[in-house]
CSV table of C-alpha atoms in Angstrom, one decimal:
chain,number,residue,atom,x,y,z
F,1,UNK,CA,24.0,85.9,163.4
F,2,UNK,CA,25.6,89.2,164.1
F,3,UNK,CA,27.4,90.1,167.2
F,4,UNK,CA,25.8,90.7,170.6
F,5,UNK,CA,25.0,94.3,170.3
F,6,UNK,CA,22.6,94.4,173.2
F,7,UNK,CA,25.4,93.6,175.8
F,8,UNK,CA,26.8,96.4,177.9
F,9,UNK,CA,30.4,97.2,177.4
F,10,UNK,CA,30.5,97.4,173.6
F,11,UNK,CA,33.9,98.2,172.2
F,12,UNK,CA,33.7,100.6,169.3
F,13,UNK,CA,36.7,101.7,167.2
F,14,UNK,CA,36.3,104.7,164.9
F,15,UNK,CA,38.7,104.5,161.9
F,16,UNK,CA,39.7,107.4,159.7
F,17,UNK,CA,41.9,107.0,156.7
F,18,UNK,CA,44.0,109.8,155.4
F,19,UNK,CA,46.4,110.5,152.5
F,20,UNK,CA,48.3,113.8,152.4
F,21,UNK,CA,45.6,115.9,154.1
F,22,UNK,CA,47.5,116.6,157.3
F,23,UNK,CA,45.6,119.7,158.3
F,24,UNK,CA,42.2,118.2,157.7
F,25,UNK,CA,42.8,115.0,159.7
F,26,UNK,CA,44.5,116.9,162.5
F,27,UNK,CA,41.3,119.1,162.8
F,28,UNK,CA,39.0,116.0,162.6
F,29,UNK,CA,40.7,114.0,165.4
F,30,UNK,CA,39.6,116.1,168.3
F,31,UNK,CA,36.0,116.1,167.0
F,32,UNK,CA,36.1,112.3,166.9
F,33,UNK,CA,37.5,112.0,170.4
F,34,UNK,CA,34.5,114.2,171.5
F,35,UNK,CA,32.2,111.8,169.8
F,36,UNK,CA,33.8,108.9,171.8
F,37,UNK,CA,33.2,110.9,175.0
F,38,UNK,CA,29.5,111.4,174.1
F,39,UNK,CA,29.1,107.7,173.3
F,40,UNK,CA,30.7,106.6,176.5
F,41,UNK,CA,28.3,108.9,178.4
F,42,UNK,CA,25.2,107.8,176.5
F,43,UNK,CA,25.8,104.1,176.4
F,44,UNK,CA,26.6,102.4,179.7
F,45,UNK,CA,29.9,100.5,179.6
F,46,UNK,CA,30.7,101.5,176.0
F,47,UNK,CA,34.4,101.9,175.4
F,48,UNK,CA,35.7,103.8,172.4
F,49,UNK,CA,39.0,104.0,170.4
F,50,UNK,CA,40.2,106.0,167.5
F,51,UNK,CA,42.5,104.7,164.8
F,52,UNK,CA,44.1,106.9,162.2
F,53,UNK,CA,45.5,105.1,159.2
F,54,UNK,CA,47.9,107.3,157.2
F,55,UNK,CA,48.4,105.9,153.7
F,56,UNK,CA,51.3,108.4,153.1
F,57,UNK,CA,54.5,106.4,153.5
F,58,UNK,CA,56.1,109.7,154.8
F,59,UNK,CA,53.6,109.8,157.7
F,60,UNK,CA,52.5,113.4,157.1
F,61,UNK,CA,49.1,112.8,158.6
F,62,UNK,CA,50.3,110.9,161.6
F,63,UNK,CA,52.8,113.7,162.3
F,64,UNK,CA,50.1,116.4,162.1
F,65,UNK,CA,47.8,114.5,164.5
F,66,UNK,CA,50.6,113.9,167.0
F,67,UNK,CA,51.4,117.6,167.0
F,68,UNK,CA,47.8,118.4,167.9
F,69,UNK,CA,47.0,115.6,170.3
F,70,UNK,CA,50.3,114.0,171.2
F,71,UNK,CA,49.9,111.3,173.8
F,72,UNK,CA,47.2,113.2,175.7
F,73,UNK,CA,44.5,110.6,174.9
F,74,UNK,CA,45.3,106.9,175.1
F,75,UNK,CA,42.3,106.0,173.1
F,76,UNK,CA,44.1,107.4,170.0
F,77,UNK,CA,46.4,105.2,167.8
F,78,UNK,CA,48.1,106.5,164.6
F,79,UNK,CA,49.7,104.1,162.2
F,80,UNK,CA,51.2,104.4,158.7
F,81,UNK,CA,50.1,101.9,156.0
F,82,UNK,CA,52.8,102.2,153.3
F,83,UNK,CA,51.0,99.9,150.8
F,84,UNK,CA,49.3,102.2,148.3
F,85,UNK,CA,45.5,102.1,147.7
F,86,UNK,CA,42.3,102.6,149.6
F,87,UNK,CA,41.8,98.8,150.2
F,88,UNK,CA,45.1,98.3,151.9
F,89,UNK,CA,44.4,101.2,154.2
F,90,UNK,CA,40.9,99.9,155.0
F,91,UNK,CA,42.2,96.4,155.7
F,92,UNK,CA,44.8,97.9,158.0
F,93,UNK,CA,42.1,99.7,159.9
F,94,UNK,CA,40.2,96.4,160.4
F,95,UNK,CA,43.3,94.8,161.7
F,96,UNK,CA,44.1,97.7,164.1
F,97,UNK,CA,40.5,97.7,165.3
F,98,UNK,CA,40.6,94.2,166.7
F,99,UNK,CA,39.2,93.1,169.1
F,100,UNK,CA,36.5,95.7,168.9
F,101,UNK,CA,32.8,94.8,168.6
F,102,UNK,CA,32.1,97.5,166.0
F,103,UNK,CA,34.3,99.4,163.5
F,104,UNK,CA,33.1,102.8,162.2
F,105,UNK,CA,34.6,104.4,159.1
F,106,UNK,CA,34.5,108.1,158.4
F,107,UNK,CA,36.5,110.1,155.8
F,108,UNK,CA,39.2,112.7,156.7
F,109,UNK,CA,37.4,115.5,154.8
F,110,UNK,CA,34.1,115.1,156.8
F,111,UNK,CA,32.7,116.5,160.0
F,112,UNK,CA,30.3,114.5,162.2
F,113,UNK,CA,27.2,116.1,163.5
F,114,UNK,CA,26.4,116.1,167.2
F,115,UNK,CA,25.3,112.6,168.3
F,116,UNK,CA,26.6,111.0,165.1
F,117,UNK,CA,28.4,108.1,166.7
F,118,UNK,CA,25.8,107.5,169.4
F,119,UNK,CA,23.1,107.3,166.7
F,120,UNK,CA,25.1,104.8,164.6
F,121,UNK,CA,25.7,102.6,167.6
F,122,UNK,CA,22.1,102.9,168.7
F,123,UNK,CA,20.9,101.7,165.3
F,124,UNK,CA,23.4,98.8,165.3
F,125,UNK,CA,22.1,97.6,168.7
F,126,UNK,CA,18.4,98.3,167.9
F,127,UNK,CA,18.3,96.4,164.6
F,128,UNK,CA,21.0,93.7,165.3
F,129,UNK,CA,22.6,94.9,162.2
F,130,UNK,CA,25.7,93.6,160.4
F,131,UNK,CA,26.3,97.2,159.2
F,132,UNK,CA,24.8,100.6,159.6
F,133,UNK,CA,25.1,103.5,157.1
F,134,UNK,CA,24.3,107.2,157.5
F,135,UNK,CA,23.8,110.3,155.4
F,136,UNK,CA,26.6,112.3,153.9
F,137,UNK,CA,25.7,115.9,153.2
F,138,UNK,CA,28.1,117.8,150.8
F,139,UNK,CA,28.8,121.5,151.5
F,140,UNK,CA,30.8,123.6,149.1
F,141,UNK,CA,33.7,125.7,150.5
F,142,UNK,CA,32.9,128.3,147.9
F,143,UNK,CA,29.8,128.7,145.7
F,144,UNK,CA,30.4,126.5,142.7
F,145,UNK,CA,29.8,127.0,139.1
F,146,UNK,CA,26.0,127.0,138.6
F,147,UNK,CA,26.5,124.3,136.1
F,148,UNK,CA,28.0,122.0,138.8
F,149,UNK,CA,25.1,122.7,141.2
F,150,UNK,CA,22.5,122.3,138.5
F,151,UNK,CA,23.9,118.9,137.5
F,152,UNK,CA,23.4,117.5,141.0
F,153,UNK,CA,26.8,115.9,141.0
F,154,UNK,CA,26.9,115.8,144.8
F,155,UNK,CA,23.2,115.3,145.5
F,156,UNK,CA,22.1,112.1,147.2
F,157,UNK,CA,18.3,112.4,146.7
F,158,UNK,CA,17.8,108.7,146.8
F,159,UNK,CA,18.7,108.7,150.5
F,160,UNK,CA,17.0,111.9,151.6
F,161,UNK,CA,13.7,110.2,152.5
F,162,UNK,CA,15.0,106.8,153.5
F,163,UNK,CA,13.7,105.9,157.0
F,164,UNK,CA,15.9,104.7,159.8
F,165,UNK,CA,16.0,100.9,159.8
F,166,UNK,CA,15.4,100.4,156.1
F,167,UNK,CA,17.6,97.7,154.6
F,168,UNK,CA,20.2,98.5,151.9
F,169,UNK,CA,22.0,96.4,149.4
F,170,UNK,CA,25.3,98.1,149.7
F,171,UNK,CA,26.8,101.4,151.0
F,172,UNK,CA,29.9,103.6,150.9
F,173,UNK,CA,32.3,103.6,153.8
F,174,UNK,CA,32.2,107.4,154.2
F,175,UNK,CA,29.8,106.9,157.1
F,176,UNK,CA,29.6,103.3,157.9
F,177,UNK,CA,29.5,101.1,161.0
F,178,UNK,CA,30.5,97.4,160.6
F,179,UNK,CA,29.7,94.7,163.1
F,180,UNK,CA,33.1,93.2,163.7
F,181,UNK,CA,31.9,89.7,164.6
F,182,UNK,CA,30.0,89.5,161.3
F,183,UNK,CA,33.0,90.6,159.3
F,184,UNK,CA,35.2,88.0,161.0
F,185,UNK,CA,32.6,85.2,160.6
F,186,UNK,CA,32.3,85.9,156.9
F,187,UNK,CA,36.0,86.4,156.4
F,188,UNK,CA,35.4,89.7,154.6
F,189,UNK,CA,38.3,91.9,153.5
F,190,UNK,CA,38.4,94.9,151.2
F,191,UNK,CA,39.4,93.7,147.7
F,192,UNK,CA,42.9,94.9,146.7
F,193,UNK,CA,41.8,94.8,143.0
F,194,UNK,CA,39.7,98.0,143.9
F,195,UNK,CA,42.5,99.7,145.7
F,196,UNK,CA,43.2,102.3,143.1
F,197,UNK,CA,39.8,102.5,141.5
F,198,UNK,CA,37.5,102.8,144.5
F,199,UNK,CA,34.4,100.7,144.8
F,200,UNK,CA,36.0,98.5,147.4
F,201,UNK,CA,33.3,99.6,149.8
F,202,UNK,CA,30.4,98.7,147.6
F,203,UNK,CA,32.0,95.3,146.9
F,204,UNK,CA,32.5,94.7,150.6
F,205,UNK,CA,29.0,95.7,151.7
F,206,UNK,CA,27.4,93.9,148.8
F,207,UNK,CA,29.2,90.7,149.9
F,208,UNK,CA,28.0,91.3,153.4
F,209,UNK,CA,24.4,91.6,152.5
F,210,UNK,CA,24.6,88.7,150.0
F,211,UNK,CA,25.6,86.6,152.9
F,212,UNK,CA,22.4,87.5,154.7
F,213,UNK,CA,23.8,90.2,157.2
F,214,UNK,CA,21.4,93.2,157.4
F,215,UNK,CA,22.8,96.6,156.4
F,216,UNK,CA,20.5,99.3,157.7
F,217,UNK,CA,20.1,103.0,157.3
F,218,UNK,CA,20.3,105.5,160.1
F,219,UNK,CA,19.2,108.9,159.0
F,220,UNK,CA,20.1,110.6,162.3
F,221,UNK,CA,23.8,109.8,162.0
F,222,UNK,CA,24.9,112.7,159.7
F,223,UNK,CA,28.3,113.7,158.5
F,224,UNK,CA,29.2,116.7,156.4
F,225,UNK,CA,31.5,116.3,153.4
F,226,UNK,CA,33.5,119.5,152.8
F,227,UNK,CA,34.0,120.1,149.0
F,228,UNK,CA,37.0,122.3,148.2
F,229,UNK,CA,37.0,124.5,145.1
F,230,UNK,CA,39.2,122.1,143.2
F,231,UNK,CA,36.6,119.3,143.6
F,232,UNK,CA,33.8,121.5,142.3
F,233,UNK,CA,35.0,122.1,138.7
F,234,UNK,CA,33.3,120.7,135.7
F,235,UNK,CA,36.3,118.5,134.8
F,236,UNK,CA,36.5,117.1,138.3
F,237,UNK,CA,32.9,116.2,138.8
F,238,UNK,CA,32.6,114.6,135.4
F,239,UNK,CA,35.7,112.5,136.1
F,240,UNK,CA,34.4,111.6,139.5
F,241,UNK,CA,31.0,110.6,137.9
F,242,UNK,CA,32.7,108.3,135.4
F,243,UNK,CA,34.9,106.7,138.1
F,244,UNK,CA,31.9,106.0,140.4
F,245,UNK,CA,29.8,104.5,137.5
F,246,UNK,CA,32.8,102.4,136.5
F,247,UNK,CA,33.2,101.0,140.0
F,248,UNK,CA,29.5,100.4,140.5
F,249,UNK,CA,29.2,98.5,137.3
F,250,UNK,CA,32.3,96.5,138.0
F,251,UNK,CA,30.9,95.4,141.3
F,252,UNK,CA,27.7,94.3,139.6
F,253,UNK,CA,29.7,92.3,137.0
F,254,UNK,CA,31.7,90.5,139.6
F,255,UNK,CA,28.4,89.1,141.1
F,256,UNK,CA,28.1,87.0,137.9
F,257,UNK,CA,30.1,83.8,138.0
F,258,UNK,CA,30.8,81.6,135.0
F,259,UNK,CA,31.1,82.3,131.3
F,260,UNK,CA,27.5,82.8,130.2
F,261,UNK,CA,26.3,84.7,133.3
F,262,UNK,CA,29.3,87.0,133.1
F,263,UNK,CA,28.6,87.5,129.4
F,264,UNK,CA,25.0,88.3,130.0
F,265,UNK,CA,26.0,90.7,132.8
F,266,UNK,CA,28.3,92.6,130.4
F,267,UNK,CA,25.5,92.8,127.9
F,268,UNK,CA,23.2,94.3,130.5
F,269,UNK,CA,25.8,96.9,131.5
F,270,UNK,CA,26.4,97.8,127.8
F,271,UNK,CA,22.6,98.1,127.3
F,272,UNK,CA,22.3,100.3,130.3
F,273,UNK,CA,25.2,102.5,129.1
F,274,UNK,CA,23.6,102.8,125.7
F,275,UNK,CA,20.3,103.9,127.2
F,276,UNK,CA,22.0,106.3,129.5
F,277,UNK,CA,24.0,107.8,126.7
F,278,UNK,CA,20.8,108.2,124.6
F,279,UNK,CA,19.1,110.0,127.5
F,280,UNK,CA,22.2,112.3,127.8
F,281,UNK,CA,22.1,113.1,124.1
F,282,UNK,CA,18.3,113.8,124.3
F,283,UNK,CA,18.8,116.2,127.2
F,284,UNK,CA,21.6,117.9,125.4
F,285,UNK,CA,19.4,118.3,122.3
F,286,UNK,CA,16.5,119.7,124.4
F,287,UNK,CA,18.8,122.2,126.0
F,288,UNK,CA,20.1,123.4,122.6
F,289,UNK,CA,16.5,123.8,121.4
F,290,UNK,CA,15.6,125.8,124.4
F,291,UNK,CA,18.6,128.1,124.0
F,292,UNK,CA,18.2,128.6,120.2
F,293,UNK,CA,14.4,128.6,119.8
F,294,UNK,CA,13.1,129.8,123.1
F,295,UNK,CA,16.1,132.0,124.0
F,296,UNK,CA,16.2,130.4,127.5
F,297,UNK,CA,19.1,129.3,129.5
F,298,UNK,CA,19.5,125.5,129.6
F,299,UNK,CA,22.1,125.1,132.2
F,300,UNK,CA,20.3,122.2,134.0
F,301,UNK,CA,19.7,120.3,130.8
F,302,UNK,CA,23.3,120.7,129.7
F,303,UNK,CA,24.8,119.6,133.1
F,304,UNK,CA,22.4,116.7,133.5
F,305,UNK,CA,23.2,115.6,129.9
F,306,UNK,CA,26.9,115.6,130.6
F,307,UNK,CA,26.3,113.7,133.9
F,308,UNK,CA,24.4,110.9,132.0
F,309,UNK,CA,27.1,110.7,129.4
F,310,UNK,CA,29.9,110.5,132.0
F,311,UNK,CA,28.0,107.7,133.8
F,312,UNK,CA,27.6,105.9,130.4
F,313,UNK,CA,31.3,106.2,129.8
F,314,UNK,CA,32.1,104.6,133.2
F,315,UNK,CA,29.7,101.7,132.6
F,316,UNK,CA,31.3,101.2,129.1
F,317,UNK,CA,34.7,101.1,130.6
F,318,UNK,CA,33.6,98.6,133.2
F,319,UNK,CA,32.1,96.3,130.5
F,320,UNK,CA,35.4,96.2,128.6
F,321,UNK,CA,37.6,96.0,131.7
F,322,UNK,CA,39.2,99.4,131.3
F,323,UNK,CA,39.0,101.2,134.7
F,324,UNK,CA,39.4,104.7,136.0
F,325,UNK,CA,42.0,104.9,138.8
F,326,UNK,CA,41.3,108.0,141.0
F,327,UNK,CA,43.5,106.7,143.8
F,328,UNK,CA,46.6,106.1,141.5
F,329,UNK,CA,49.8,107.6,142.8
F,330,UNK,CA,51.7,110.0,140.7
């Protein structure tokens, strides 16, 4: 069973993690406090809190938030988690959120739409959900290279038409509500082994749904992801694609226990990588043919080809236990 979401007086903690983005998190905090105001108005008896977990040991994010908000709102708590890695910061957020009934994760480079938090909480109550995920819409700070846009590196077409209430197998924590009672009952934590690679959210939510807790979609709970120019380069999006594919395949592999099941799982991942690489090569070849024979631009084919090849590389790395570490500290 999940928690008692139908009861009045639900305690909801919004958690935002940050690492060396002081100006962004300082701008986000007032918006999140406004979301708490709206929730407390819309849901009788609801009580909201906001926790900022700064993963910078120097506390740059906490200092920036305190300069903007100070002690003006007692619902806000800022803490520093010195242990490096996204898993350590997320687990600290879970600990700081106790004894809330729901914990909501949002990223420090996102902006919630009006009614975002109220929509998430409404879906949680309506569907008696163990978790609720919502859409993330990426917006570029500057018009990117047409190659990047043509490749669809930030597209999320598979969620665009998903109806509210549809069950999912896993989800990212960039826009996610967790039923705290379910998390406690299942003893779930974010896996430290994924702290520097990412994928800790997929592993966590896959474990939650495997235990029978419903993870549902709420298309009305929208956040905007702001993509700066440095994250819209060809090199960055290809590296990001490889890292995401690596983490996703790694989560799938960990679902297999024992020698033979794990071996068969690796074989399937390798076969998927080979097929994906073949598709990438085919798209690249079609693009070259269009350019040489038809004298037509083939930006989309070229970008999609490289996207498939980057995903294949990530799956191959996962199969041989060599992992990309986008959260590694330098």
